[in-house]
């Protein structure tokens, strides 16, 4: 059979041209369908996550006795080596009067002044007797509970609310059933706040900003019936976990996203009085207040029938209630209490307590911020469909900058380090919860294939078939050429 | 009267001590239930709960930059108070209604905001760092969250500023800055029990004691018409007043086999009052007594004033159930008298096409004198007016002079609604017909709601009576807004599987063209000579 000889070169070039167009168009297609994923400074995050914050604490003993200074230093270091976890992140430096003479005017140095009589504190000074080895051991204990009050045994980690630069304090007076009579319809909350809460809030203002709101409710039913006792009604520890009836009590307004700490004064209805808290063994507890960890505090108040005027919370009860509320607030915010053998001469929070809290918050925020940044980097690496926009990148970078600044200032100023740590923590959380990172998470690959298949399947098949045909034609040609060549040789 | 004395004696002294102490308290709370038998045998009931925050003032918008002072609430609900403070709202009115108020049969409602669906309007002071529109947006979103209603949809597409119709009910404080009003209505909002639950939580006694204990959702939402309202306003020299209202029109004839219009609190609400609310300074049930009919009311009302009976819930013997009975079965009247409404309005949208239509209003003046009224349309851009086709006919005769003082803010597609306001003079005892051609919008694919085939609800038109001053040129707006029924417009709706069809279709066409051209280019066309067969 004779076949007309046709040059197949133009055909191949046409097929190749089509393939080239498709291959060249691939980047454009990739670009238009890809999501914005800016690269995060992950090496910096990993590098910072390795480092641990060390907060220096200088102690100065007002004595020229070098021997005494050395023995205090030694006792304290054995104390520290015994409880390393408790002293984590704190670097204590003890100096005698001679060495710290130049620094004694610096405000953040803790001074220990030997005196006689019981120990007491004022400002950052501790007055304590120091004339004997037993006193030195006692001093080491006192200093431990003043500087590092959060021990492993009484760690309030699960009770203390997570750090936030702003808190809302919502005080509620809830009458279980005012219509049943004998209810407390009003309270002089301004007086209670002024006397107890406001001084604390003022002291804590370097750490948090507070907004206060209060309300009175006349019908706040419980979601369960309290257990009937002989002469009273009781709440078992299990009842306390479901005590807050959030379906029926509107406890705070939803006007902002700041975390809320609730303080509830609950007046049981006449039918449930007196209402007592029960211990695990079923006996009534003397206490009438309890704390809901990270949420708030609740006081159950049974008005005394004799002294009851029927309208307003009596002044004495108001003071008691707000005294308890204040303690609950301090516990929720993680303010440490003073060791029992140390007295303070001024009311309110001492500098020792406040500094210990600030140190705890710095360490917590630094750790939290580092963990959050690490999680962001990990998450973005893991989920390839997750967009990373300009704002997320900016927040991560700013959080890193704030962390760096915190490390720089941690040796000079505790409060500056704190404000940088808070800034970093807030920025890192904002980056982590950025809503833009969810945008294309739910655009599944199947969806894309469903859209592309009708186009590409029908367009690519002719191209593929043609390419195969050209390939086989080319092979055929080569074989015939070869055969022809051998034929000529034979001939 | 004997019963009343009994109550006074049996009442324990403690409550009385409490009440005197409360009357000195700065804040007061009042509740009122008024019940009225309507011409068609139905019963209109209206709950009003008024809380006055004595000597309080709305927040000055210029203080929005700084942190607000601590807020302490007793009778006033914290949840609502905080929202009003946060957005510095001077006066706010929210109404959530279901059903169409029948003015001709039921007369004028006690609470004037009866437009179908949701309606929100607020007066706010300008001149803050945060603009009025941003605060309006925040307010509607916050209220949407508070009342579980889709008030967030009251967006720019529905927001207008009709200051002449919605005049403030209270006083506007003088901060040296102008006040502006924002109004929006959402007729497609369905009011139900999820809105009532948060509403009840705003009441001092919730629904557990006092008059509020009659608010039984099962019965209220079974009523022919029901609506709730939240009104906050400031009165100079008094304070901030919050008025929570719930109106309903229930039909005792529906449940009664003997076709008698007898009703009682038990039959209307399936509840009676067992306890009084300890913080209500006054708590009263007012029953409008029927005129020109035989009836009996139980228990004997302690106070009868003109044509209504008053019961003081705080001192009345419990449980309290008011029963009104008629000896004769009810017969429907042949003709309804419009005592409290001077004119009636029918509004319809005509025309079968999906592109054009005609808006038509038929207004009948029942009075033998001319009535002046402001006619307001706040129409979303879905319907655009051809203003030049506006025509008014009085009993079929074309009259141009009855429409005056036109205000028209045209709509902007995809953003702003139309505000159309005109002053109408309705001639005595005549029927006025107003028509205007409209064009219906063609929406983008994404602008359609999930149930696009249902059509779009259009807000009611609002009529406000006006009074001319003596010189006859200037006029002032009177109380008594009248809402027309809402309209439903059918817009051109696409086939919503369209994008996929388009994708598939386009892909097929491209693949076909590509394949053909590609084949043409690569196929070898060879001329084959067919040698004629040698035969």
Tab-separated table of N, CA, C and O in Angstrom, chain A residues 229-271:
chain	number	residue	atom	x	y	z
A	229	UNK	N	-33.460	19.863	105.315
A	229	UNK	CA	-32.828	19.356	106.531
A	229	UNK	C	-33.820	19.531	107.676
A	229	UNK	O	-34.958	19.936	107.464
A	230	UNK	N	-33.358	19.267	108.915
A	230	UNK	CA	-34.249	19.365	110.070
A	230	UNK	C	-34.850	20.760	110.199
A	230	UNK	O	-36.047	20.954	110.185
A	231	UNK	N	-33.943	21.744	110.328
A	231	UNK	CA	-34.407	23.099	110.592
A	231	UNK	C	-33.947	24.047	109.506
A	231	UNK	O	-34.037	25.252	109.666
A	232	UNK	N	-33.407	23.501	108.460
A	232	UNK	CA	-32.830	24.361	107.432
A	232	UNK	C	-32.923	23.655	106.086
A	232	UNK	O	-33.481	22.557	105.974
A	233	UNK	N	-32.366	24.323	105.095
A	233	UNK	CA	-32.267	23.728	103.771
A	233	UNK	C	-30.800	23.743	103.392
A	233	UNK	O	-30.062	24.627	103.791
A	234	UNK	N	-30.389	22.754	102.630
A	234	UNK	CA	-28.958	22.628	102.379
A	234	UNK	C	-28.613	22.508	100.915
A	234	UNK	O	-29.399	22.025	100.100
A	235	UNK	N	-27.431	23.012	100.586
A	235	UNK	CA	-26.884	22.876	99.244
A	235	UNK	C	-25.697	21.935	99.330
A	235	UNK	O	-24.718	22.227	100.024
A	236	UNK	N	-25.767	20.814	98.653
A	236	UNK	CA	-24.644	19.884	98.657
A	236	UNK	C	-23.572	20.402	97.702
A	236	UNK	O	-23.850	21.259	96.853
A	237	UNK	N	-22.333	19.916	97.834
A	237	UNK	CA	-21.282	20.363	96.905
A	237	UNK	C	-21.660	20.138	95.444
A	237	UNK	O	-21.265	20.914	94.584
A	238	UNK	N	-22.449	19.090	95.152
A	238	UNK	CA	-22.881	18.881	93.754
A	238	UNK	C	-23.845	19.986	93.328
A	238	UNK	O	-23.823	20.423	92.183
A	239	UNK	N	-24.721	20.415	94.268
A	239	UNK	CA	-25.662	21.488	93.955
A	239	UNK	C	-24.926	22.772	93.586
A	239	UNK	O	-25.370	23.540	92.729
A	240	UNK	N	-23.803	23.000	94.249
A	240	UNK	CA	-23.079	24.252	94.018
A	240	UNK	C	-22.582	24.333	92.579
A	240	UNK	O	-22.473	25.414	92.016
A	241	UNK	N	-22.294	23.179	91.970
A	241	UNK	CA	-21.790	23.226	90.596
A	241	UNK	C	-22.870	23.651	89.615
A	241	UNK	O	-22.561	24.127	88.530
A	242	UNK	N	-24.145	23.461	89.987
A	242	UNK	CA	-25.232	23.866	89.080
A	242	UNK	C	-26.049	24.997	89.699
A	242	UNK	O	-27.169	25.256	89.281
A	243	UNK	N	-25.451	25.674	90.666
A	243	UNK	CA	-26.202	26.705	91.392
A	243	UNK	C	-26.604	27.860	90.469
A	243	UNK	O	-27.727	28.346	90.517
A	244	UNK	N	-25.685	28.294	89.633
A	244	UNK	CA	-25.957	29.450	88.772
A	244	UNK	C	-26.947	29.036	87.696
A	244	UNK	O	-26.676	28.165	86.890
A	245	UNK	N	-28.096	29.671	87.714
A	245	UNK	CA	-29.175	29.338	86.787
A	245	UNK	C	-29.140	30.353	85.651
A	245	UNK	O	-29.889	31.312	85.630
A	246	UNK	N	-28.236	30.151	84.703
A	246	UNK	CA	-28.041	31.195	83.688
A	246	UNK	C	-29.237	31.315	82.749
A	246	UNK	O	-29.356	32.292	82.043
A	247	UNK	N	-30.129	30.323	82.753
A	247	UNK	CA	-31.300	30.444	81.879
A	247	UNK	C	-32.273	31.493	82.408
A	247	UNK	O	-32.884	32.222	81.638
A	248	UNK	N	-32.394	31.585	83.728
A	248	UNK	CA	-33.383	32.498	84.301
A	248	UNK	C	-32.787	33.786	84.841
A	248	UNK	O	-33.492	34.762	85.019
A	249	UNK	N	-31.502	33.779	85.125
A	249	UNK	CA	-30.898	34.992	85.669
A	249	UNK	C	-30.178	35.692	84.525
A	249	UNK	O	-29.250	35.142	83.951
A	250	UNK	N	-30.570	36.882	84.223
A	250	UNK	CA	-29.772	37.652	83.262
A	250	UNK	C	-28.735	38.395	84.085
A	250	UNK	O	-29.044	39.371	84.735
A	251	UNK	N	-27.518	37.883	84.054
A	251	UNK	CA	-26.549	38.364	85.029
A	251	UNK	C	-25.745	39.556	84.561
A	251	UNK	O	-25.333	40.377	85.361
A	252	UNK	N	-25.467	39.652	83.291
A	252	UNK	CA	-24.699	40.821	82.867
A	252	UNK	C	-25.135	41.203	81.471
A	252	UNK	O	-25.700	40.398	80.742
A	253	UNK	N	-24.866	42.428	81.137
A	253	UNK	CA	-25.237	42.883	79.813
A	253	UNK	C	-24.225	42.337	78.821
A	253	UNK	O	-23.114	41.952	79.170
A	254	UNK	N	-24.649	42.302	77.579
A	254	UNK	CA	-23.766	41.742	76.563
A	254	UNK	C	-23.132	42.854	75.752
A	254	UNK	O	-22.860	42.705	74.588
A	255	UNK	N	-22.927	44.013	76.396
A	255	UNK	CA	-22.535	45.174	75.602
A	255	UNK	C	-21.047	45.196	75.281
A	255	UNK	O	-20.616	46.001	74.492
A	256	UNK	N	-20.247	44.346	75.868
A	256	UNK	CA	-18.848	44.328	75.460
A	256	UNK	C	-18.303	42.918	75.603
A	256	UNK	O	-18.933	42.046	76.187
A	257	UNK	N	-17.125	42.705	75.055
A	257	UNK	CA	-16.545	41.369	75.062
A	257	UNK	C	-15.584	41.157	76.223
A	257	UNK	O	-14.934	40.122	76.294
A	258	UNK	N	-15.457	42.142	77.106
A	258	UNK	CA	-14.548	41.985	78.242
A	258	UNK	C	-15.025	40.835	79.119
A	258	UNK	O	-16.220	40.654	79.305
A	259	UNK	N	-14.090	40.080	79.690
A	259	UNK	CA	-14.525	39.025	80.604
A	259	UNK	C	-15.210	39.618	81.834
A	259	UNK	O	-14.859	40.710	82.284
A	260	UNK	N	-16.202	38.907	82.335
A	260	UNK	CA	-17.007	39.399	83.449
A	260	UNK	C	-16.716	38.547	84.680
A	260	UNK	O	-16.609	37.326	84.585
A	261	UNK	N	-16.551	39.200	85.816
A	261	UNK	CA	-16.496	38.496	87.096
A	261	UNK	C	-17.799	38.809	87.821
A	261	UNK	O	-18.146	39.970	88.011
A	262	UNK	N	-18.515	37.773	88.173
A	262	UNK	CA	-19.828	37.961	88.781
A	262	UNK	C	-19.735	37.865	90.296
A	262	UNK	O	-19.021	37.009	90.821
A	263	UNK	N	-20.470	38.730	90.965
A	263	UNK	CA	-20.561	38.648	92.422
A	263	UNK	C	-22.034	38.672	92.775
A	263	UNK	O	-22.736	39.627	92.466
A	264	UNK	N	-22.489	37.585	93.363
A	264	UNK	CA	-23.925	37.414	93.561
A	264	UNK	C	-24.234	37.314	95.040
A	264	UNK	O	-23.611	36.523	95.764
A	265	UNK	N	-25.161	38.149	95.462
A	265	UNK	CA	-25.705	38.026	96.818
A	265	UNK	C	-27.076	37.388	96.661
A	265	UNK	O	-27.978	37.978	96.081
A	266	UNK	N	-27.192	36.158	97.120
A	266	UNK	CA	-28.417	35.396	96.889
A	266	UNK	C	-29.242	35.355	98.161
A	266	UNK	O	-28.754	34.941	99.208
A	267	UNK	N	-30.488	35.827	98.062
A	267	UNK	CA	-31.396	35.819	99.204
A	267	UNK	C	-32.391	34.685	98.970
A	267	UNK	O	-33.237	34.797	98.083
A	268	UNK	N	-32.329	33.617	99.724
A	268	UNK	CA	-33.267	32.516	99.498
A	268	UNK	C	-34.693	32.960	99.815
A	268	UNK	O	-34.906	33.877	100.611
A	269	UNK	N	-35.659	32.324	99.203
A	269	UNK	CA	-37.048	32.667	99.482
A	269	UNK	C	-37.402	32.182	100.889
A	269	UNK	O	-36.699	31.356	101.474
A	270	UNK	N	-38.487	32.702	101.416
A	270	UNK	CA	-38.879	32.379	102.791
A	270	UNK	C	-39.010	30.864	102.958
A	270	UNK	O	-38.661	30.293	103.989
A	271	UNK	N	-39.475	30.211	101.903
A	271	UNK	CA	-39.693	28.769	101.975
A	271	UNK	C	-38.375	27.996	102.092
A	271	UNK	O	-38.379	26.858	102.534
